[in-house]
């Protein structure tokens, strides 16, 4: 099979009281959730929790609504991501990665970004996500909405209002 040629990343949409946290991405100058590359020997869910802490200073709990699986022996079940996205185009952008998408909750709202991390954060409500202009890319907005709905148990699997009937 040879060497794996895609970068692995973990992204976490942090939810608090019906709002989702996004930050202004330094490189892309648009709103993004927290996340980053997996470190050596790190699992995707571990990276999501670490990145949330490093970038925002928040302790989070991953939201995983999948039922527990019976004991299957020599393997360990890890928290399932909400989705896995293939992003980038190596030929056009030089980037090509698989992004493990998680929703997480926190009971804190005060942001304390780590050193060299962006310091522009904002908590978005559903209404704000639906009314915001191009400062949030469509896939970020749709996934943020999906995570809000997933966390609350609302509209699970439905079309999203105001998003051109995109199903995630």
PDB file of C-alpha atoms in Angstrom:
ATOM      1  CA  UNK A   1       0.000   0.000   0.000  1.00  0.00           C
ATOM      2  CA  UNK A   2       2.925   2.375   0.549  1.00  0.00           C
ATOM      3  CA  UNK A   3       2.926   5.526   2.633  1.00  0.00           C
ATOM      4  CA  UNK A   4      -0.342   7.234   3.494  1.00  0.00           C
ATOM      5  CA  UNK A   5      -0.331  10.550   1.641  1.00  0.00           C
ATOM      6  CA  UNK A   6      -3.040  12.537   3.410  1.00  0.00           C
ATOM      7  CA  UNK A   7      -2.746  14.693   6.501  1.00  0.00           C
ATOM      8  CA  UNK A   8      -5.041  13.762   9.361  1.00  0.00           C
ATOM      9  CA  UNK A   9      -6.804  16.526  11.263  1.00  0.00           C
ATOM     10  CA  UNK A  10      -9.446  16.773  13.981  1.00  0.00           C
ATOM     11  CA  UNK A  11     -11.966  19.590  14.208  1.00  0.00           C
ATOM     12  CA  UNK A  12     -14.287  20.276  17.122  1.00  0.00           C
ATOM     13  CA  UNK A  13     -17.395  22.435  17.159  1.00  0.00           C
ATOM     14  CA  UNK A  14     -17.715  23.521  20.796  1.00  0.00           C
ATOM     15  CA  UNK A  15     -21.295  23.988  22.022  1.00  0.00           C
ATOM     16  CA  UNK A  16     -22.472  25.970  25.053  1.00  0.00           C
ATOM     17  CA  UNK A  17     -26.084  26.867  25.783  1.00  0.00           C
ATOM     18  CA  UNK A  18     -27.301  26.657  22.178  1.00  0.00           C
ATOM     19  CA  UNK A  19     -24.296  28.468  20.728  1.00  0.00           C
ATOM     20  CA  UNK A  20     -21.264  27.258  18.819  1.00  0.00           C
ATOM     21  CA  UNK A  21     -17.757  28.697  19.159  1.00  0.00           C
ATOM     22  CA  UNK A  22     -15.834  29.776  16.066  1.00  0.00           C
ATOM     23  CA  UNK A  23     -12.599  31.722  15.683  1.00  0.00           C
ATOM     24  CA  UNK A  24     -11.269  33.980  12.960  1.00  0.00           C
ATOM     25  CA  UNK A  25      -8.725  31.830  11.114  1.00  0.00           C
ATOM     26  CA  UNK A  26      -5.428  33.659  10.651  1.00  0.00           C
ATOM     27  CA  UNK A  27      -4.593  32.113   7.269  1.00  0.00           C
ATOM     28  CA  UNK A  28      -8.049  32.127   5.645  1.00  0.00           C
ATOM     29  CA  UNK A  29      -9.524  35.233   7.356  1.00  0.00           C
ATOM     30  CA  UNK A  30     -12.884  33.547   7.878  1.00  0.00           C
ATOM     31  CA  UNK A  31     -14.674  31.913  10.816  1.00  0.00           C
ATOM     32  CA  UNK A  32     -13.567  28.354  11.603  1.00  0.00           C
ATOM     33  CA  UNK A  33     -14.038  25.879  14.446  1.00  0.00           C
ATOM     34  CA  UNK A  34     -11.000  24.904  16.488  1.00  0.00           C
ATOM     35  CA  UNK A  35      -8.883  21.998  15.339  1.00  0.00           C
ATOM     36  CA  UNK A  36      -5.600  20.906  13.883  1.00  0.00           C
ATOM     37  CA  UNK A  37      -3.292  18.097  12.876  1.00  0.00           C
ATOM     38  CA  UNK A  38      -3.006  14.853  14.793  1.00  0.00           C
ATOM     39  CA  UNK A  39       0.266  14.421  16.621  1.00  0.00           C
ATOM     40  CA  UNK A  40       2.290  11.232  16.419  1.00  0.00           C
ATOM     41  CA  UNK A  41       0.501   8.294  18.113  1.00  0.00           C
ATOM     42  CA  UNK A  42      -2.577  10.457  18.813  1.00  0.00           C
ATOM     43  CA  UNK A  43      -6.115   9.300  18.012  1.00  0.00           C
ATOM     44  CA  UNK A  44      -8.542  11.736  16.332  1.00  0.00           C
ATOM     45  CA  UNK A  45     -10.776  12.197  19.403  1.00  0.00           C
ATOM     46  CA  UNK A  46      -7.704  12.891  21.545  1.00  0.00           C
ATOM     47  CA  UNK A  47      -6.551  15.530  19.052  1.00  0.00           C
ATOM     48  CA  UNK A  48      -9.992  17.177  19.114  1.00  0.00           C
ATOM     49  CA  UNK A  49      -9.901  17.513  22.910  1.00  0.00           C
ATOM     50  CA  UNK A  50      -6.266  18.722  22.899  1.00  0.00           C
ATOM     51  CA  UNK A  51      -6.887  21.273  20.124  1.00  0.00           C
ATOM     52  CA  UNK A  52      -9.959  22.644  21.931  1.00  0.00           C
ATOM     53  CA  UNK A  53      -7.841  23.222  25.038  1.00  0.00           C
ATOM     54  CA  UNK A  54      -4.818  24.637  23.192  1.00  0.00           C
ATOM     55  CA  UNK A  55      -6.761  27.006  20.954  1.00  0.00           C
ATOM     56  CA  UNK A  56      -9.558  28.168  23.266  1.00  0.00           C
ATOM     57  CA  UNK A  57      -8.471  27.213  26.776  1.00  0.00           C
ATOM     58  CA  UNK A  58     -11.746  25.309  27.200  1.00  0.00           C
ATOM     59  CA  UNK A  59     -12.144  21.829  28.629  1.00  0.00           C
ATOM     60  CA  UNK A  60     -14.662  19.965  26.488  1.00  0.00           C
ATOM     61  CA  UNK A  61     -16.620  16.735  26.507  1.00  0.00           C
ATOM     62  CA  UNK A  62     -17.179  15.099  23.143  1.00  0.00           C
ATOM     63  CA  UNK A  63     -20.831  14.506  22.301  1.00  0.00           C
ATOM     64  CA  UNK A  64     -21.297  10.911  21.171  1.00  0.00           C
ATOM     65  CA  UNK A  65     -24.860   9.670  20.793  1.00  0.00           C
ATOM     66  CA  UNK A  66     -23.910   6.303  19.357  1.00  0.00           C
ATOM     67  CA  UNK A  67     -25.032   3.482  21.628  1.00  0.00           C
ATOM     68  CA  UNK A  68     -22.420   1.516  23.465  1.00  0.00           C
ATOM     69  CA  UNK A  69     -21.271  -1.601  21.675  1.00  0.00           C
ATOM     70  CA  UNK A  70     -20.995  -4.917  23.469  1.00  0.00           C
ATOM     71  CA  UNK A  71     -17.560  -6.090  24.580  1.00  0.00           C
ATOM     72  CA  UNK A  72     -15.761  -7.248  21.459  1.00  0.00           C
ATOM     73  CA  UNK A  73     -12.504  -8.334  23.005  1.00  0.00           C
ATOM     74  CA  UNK A  74      -9.076  -7.134  22.015  1.00  0.00           C
ATOM     75  CA  UNK A  75     -10.053  -3.791  20.494  1.00  0.00           C
ATOM     76  CA  UNK A  76     -11.136  -0.520  22.060  1.00  0.00           C
ATOM     77  CA  UNK A  77     -14.032   1.490  20.758  1.00  0.00           C
ATOM     78  CA  UNK A  78     -13.213   5.191  20.451  1.00  0.00           C
ATOM     79  CA  UNK A  79     -15.722   8.067  20.228  1.00  0.00           C
ATOM     80  CA  UNK A  80     -17.201   8.287  16.749  1.00  0.00           C
ATOM     81  CA  UNK A  81     -16.788  11.540  14.879  1.00  0.00           C
ATOM     82  CA  UNK A  82     -19.933  13.235  13.651  1.00  0.00           C
ATOM     83  CA  UNK A  83     -18.411  13.106  10.170  1.00  0.00           C
ATOM     84  CA  UNK A  84     -15.143  12.608   8.308  1.00  0.00           C
ATOM     85  CA  UNK A  85     -14.460  15.107   5.532  1.00  0.00           C
ATOM     86  CA  UNK A  86     -11.965  14.814   2.695  1.00  0.00           C
ATOM     87  CA  UNK A  87     -10.736  18.359   2.224  1.00  0.00           C
ATOM     88  CA  UNK A  88      -8.289  20.098  -0.037  1.00  0.00           C
ATOM     89  CA  UNK A  89      -6.987  19.373  -3.482  1.00  0.00           C
ATOM     90  CA  UNK A  90      -3.311  18.485  -3.536  1.00  0.00           C
ATOM     91  CA  UNK A  91      -2.947  19.432  -7.216  1.00  0.00           C
ATOM     92  CA  UNK A  92      -4.558  22.860  -6.813  1.00  0.00           C
ATOM     93  CA  UNK A  93      -3.824  23.914  -3.223  1.00  0.00           C
ATOM     94  CA  UNK A  94      -1.077  21.572  -2.078  1.00  0.00           C
ATOM     95  CA  UNK A  95      -3.367  20.446   0.754  1.00  0.00           C
ATOM     96  CA  UNK A  96      -5.038  17.068   1.043  1.00  0.00           C
ATOM     97  CA  UNK A  97      -6.354  15.770   4.329  1.00  0.00           C
ATOM     98  CA  UNK A  98      -8.991  13.789   6.144  1.00  0.00           C
ATOM     99  CA  UNK A  99     -10.711  15.824   8.842  1.00  0.00           C
ATOM    100  CA  UNK A 100     -12.459  14.048  11.741  1.00  0.00           C
ATOM    101  CA  UNK A 101     -15.362  16.294  12.787  1.00  0.00           C
ATOM    102  CA  UNK A 102     -16.561  16.267  16.419  1.00  0.00           C
ATOM    103  CA  UNK A 103     -19.204  18.124  18.401  1.00  0.00           C
ATOM    104  CA  UNK A 104     -18.329  18.859  22.019  1.00  0.00           C
ATOM    105  CA  UNK A 105     -19.896  20.616  24.964  1.00  0.00           C
ATOM    106  CA  UNK A 106     -18.475  22.872  27.631  1.00  0.00           C
ATOM    107  CA  UNK A 107     -19.948  24.635  30.627  1.00  0.00           C
ATOM    108  CA  UNK A 108     -17.514  27.555  30.343  1.00  0.00           C
ATOM    109  CA  UNK A 109     -17.636  30.550  28.008  1.00  0.00           C
ATOM    110  CA  UNK A 110     -14.471  32.499  28.851  1.00  0.00           C
ATOM    111  CA  UNK A 111     -11.885  31.991  26.133  1.00  0.00           C
ATOM    112  CA  UNK A 112      -8.185  31.797  27.011  1.00  0.00           C
ATOM    113  CA  UNK A 113      -6.300  31.045  23.785  1.00  0.00           C
ATOM    114  CA  UNK A 114      -2.886  29.442  23.950  1.00  0.00           C
ATOM    115  CA  UNK A 115       0.297  31.177  22.921  1.00  0.00           C
ATOM    116  CA  UNK A 116       0.484  31.838  19.151  1.00  0.00           C
ATOM    117  CA  UNK A 117      -3.233  31.038  18.749  1.00  0.00           C
ATOM    118  CA  UNK A 118      -5.814  33.426  17.360  1.00  0.00           C
ATOM    119  CA  UNK A 119      -7.529  35.596  19.938  1.00  0.00           C
ATOM    120  CA  UNK A 120     -10.640  36.440  17.907  1.00  0.00           C
ATOM    121  CA  UNK A 121     -13.460  34.130  19.020  1.00  0.00           C
ATOM    122  CA  UNK A 122     -17.221  34.408  18.849  1.00  0.00           C
ATOM    123  CA  UNK A 123     -20.157  32.349  20.116  1.00  0.00           C
ATOM    124  CA  UNK A 124     -22.767  32.010  17.320  1.00  0.00           C
ATOM    125  CA  UNK A 125     -26.457  31.180  17.766  1.00  0.00           C
ATOM    126  CA  UNK A 126     -28.450  29.304  15.121  1.00  0.00           C
ATOM    127  CA  UNK A 127     -30.041  32.573  14.010  1.00  0.00           C
ATOM    128  CA  UNK A 128     -26.651  34.256  13.655  1.00  0.00           C
ATOM    129  CA  UNK A 129     -25.258  31.334  11.658  1.00  0.00           C
ATOM    130  CA  UNK A 130     -28.211  31.524   9.279  1.00  0.00           C
ATOM    131  CA  UNK A 131     -27.921  35.283   8.794  1.00  0.00           C
ATOM    132  CA  UNK A 132     -24.164  35.717   8.546  1.00  0.00           C
ATOM    133  CA  UNK A 133     -22.638  36.652   5.189  1.00  0.00           C
ATOM    134  CA  UNK A 134     -19.658  35.074   3.425  1.00  0.00           C
ATOM    135  CA  UNK A 135     -17.488  35.480   6.526  1.00  0.00           C
ATOM    136  CA  UNK A 136     -18.441  31.860   7.266  1.00  0.00           C
ATOM    137  CA  UNK A 137     -17.885  29.350   4.478  1.00  0.00           C
ATOM    138  CA  UNK A 138     -20.946  27.264   3.631  1.00  0.00           C
ATOM    139  CA  UNK A 139     -19.451  23.965   4.843  1.00  0.00           C
ATOM    140  CA  UNK A 140     -18.469  25.552   8.174  1.00  0.00           C
ATOM    141  CA  UNK A 141     -21.917  27.092   8.610  1.00  0.00           C
ATOM    142  CA  UNK A 142     -23.734  23.870   7.698  1.00  0.00           C
ATOM    143  CA  UNK A 143     -21.565  21.764   9.990  1.00  0.00           C
ATOM    144  CA  UNK A 144     -21.938  24.270  12.846  1.00  0.00           C
ATOM    145  CA  UNK A 145     -25.720  24.066  12.434  1.00  0.00           C
ATOM    146  CA  UNK A 146     -25.575  20.286  12.284  1.00  0.00           C
ATOM    147  CA  UNK A 147     -23.561  20.213  15.524  1.00  0.00           C
ATOM    148  CA  UNK A 148     -26.016  22.554  17.259  1.00  0.00           C
ATOM    149  CA  UNK A 149     -28.899  20.303  16.186  1.00  0.00           C
ATOM    150  CA  UNK A 150     -26.982  17.150  17.118  1.00  0.00           C
ATOM    151  CA  UNK A 151     -26.186  18.494  20.587  1.00  0.00           C
ATOM    152  CA  UNK A 152     -29.799  19.523  21.218  1.00  0.00           C
ATOM    153  CA  UNK A 153     -31.443  16.506  19.555  1.00  0.00           C
ATOM    154  CA  UNK A 154     -33.393  18.837  17.250  1.00  0.00           C
ATOM    155  CA  UNK A 155     -33.836  18.479  13.495  1.00  0.00           C
ATOM    156  CA  UNK A 156     -31.542  15.464  13.423  1.00  0.00           C
ATOM    157  CA  UNK A 157     -31.185  14.315   9.827  1.00  0.00           C
ATOM    158  CA  UNK A 158     -33.456  17.017   8.453  1.00  0.00           C
ATOM    159  CA  UNK A 159     -32.741  19.594   5.806  1.00  0.00           C
ATOM    160  CA  UNK A 160     -31.273  22.723   7.251  1.00  0.00           C
ATOM    161  CA  UNK A 161     -33.339  25.892   6.970  1.00  0.00           C
ATOM    162  CA  UNK A 162     -31.679  28.534   4.829  1.00  0.00           C
ATOM    163  CA  UNK A 163     -28.840  26.342   3.558  1.00  0.00           C
ATOM    164  CA  UNK A 164     -29.995  25.417   0.054  1.00  0.00           C
ATOM    165  CA  UNK A 165     -31.327  22.070   1.297  1.00  0.00           C
ATOM    166  CA  UNK A 166     -27.951  20.609   2.082  1.00  0.00           C
ATOM    167  CA  UNK A 167     -28.044  17.389   4.072  1.00  0.00           C
ATOM    168  CA  UNK A 168     -25.001  16.597   6.150  1.00  0.00           C
TER     169      UNK A 168
END
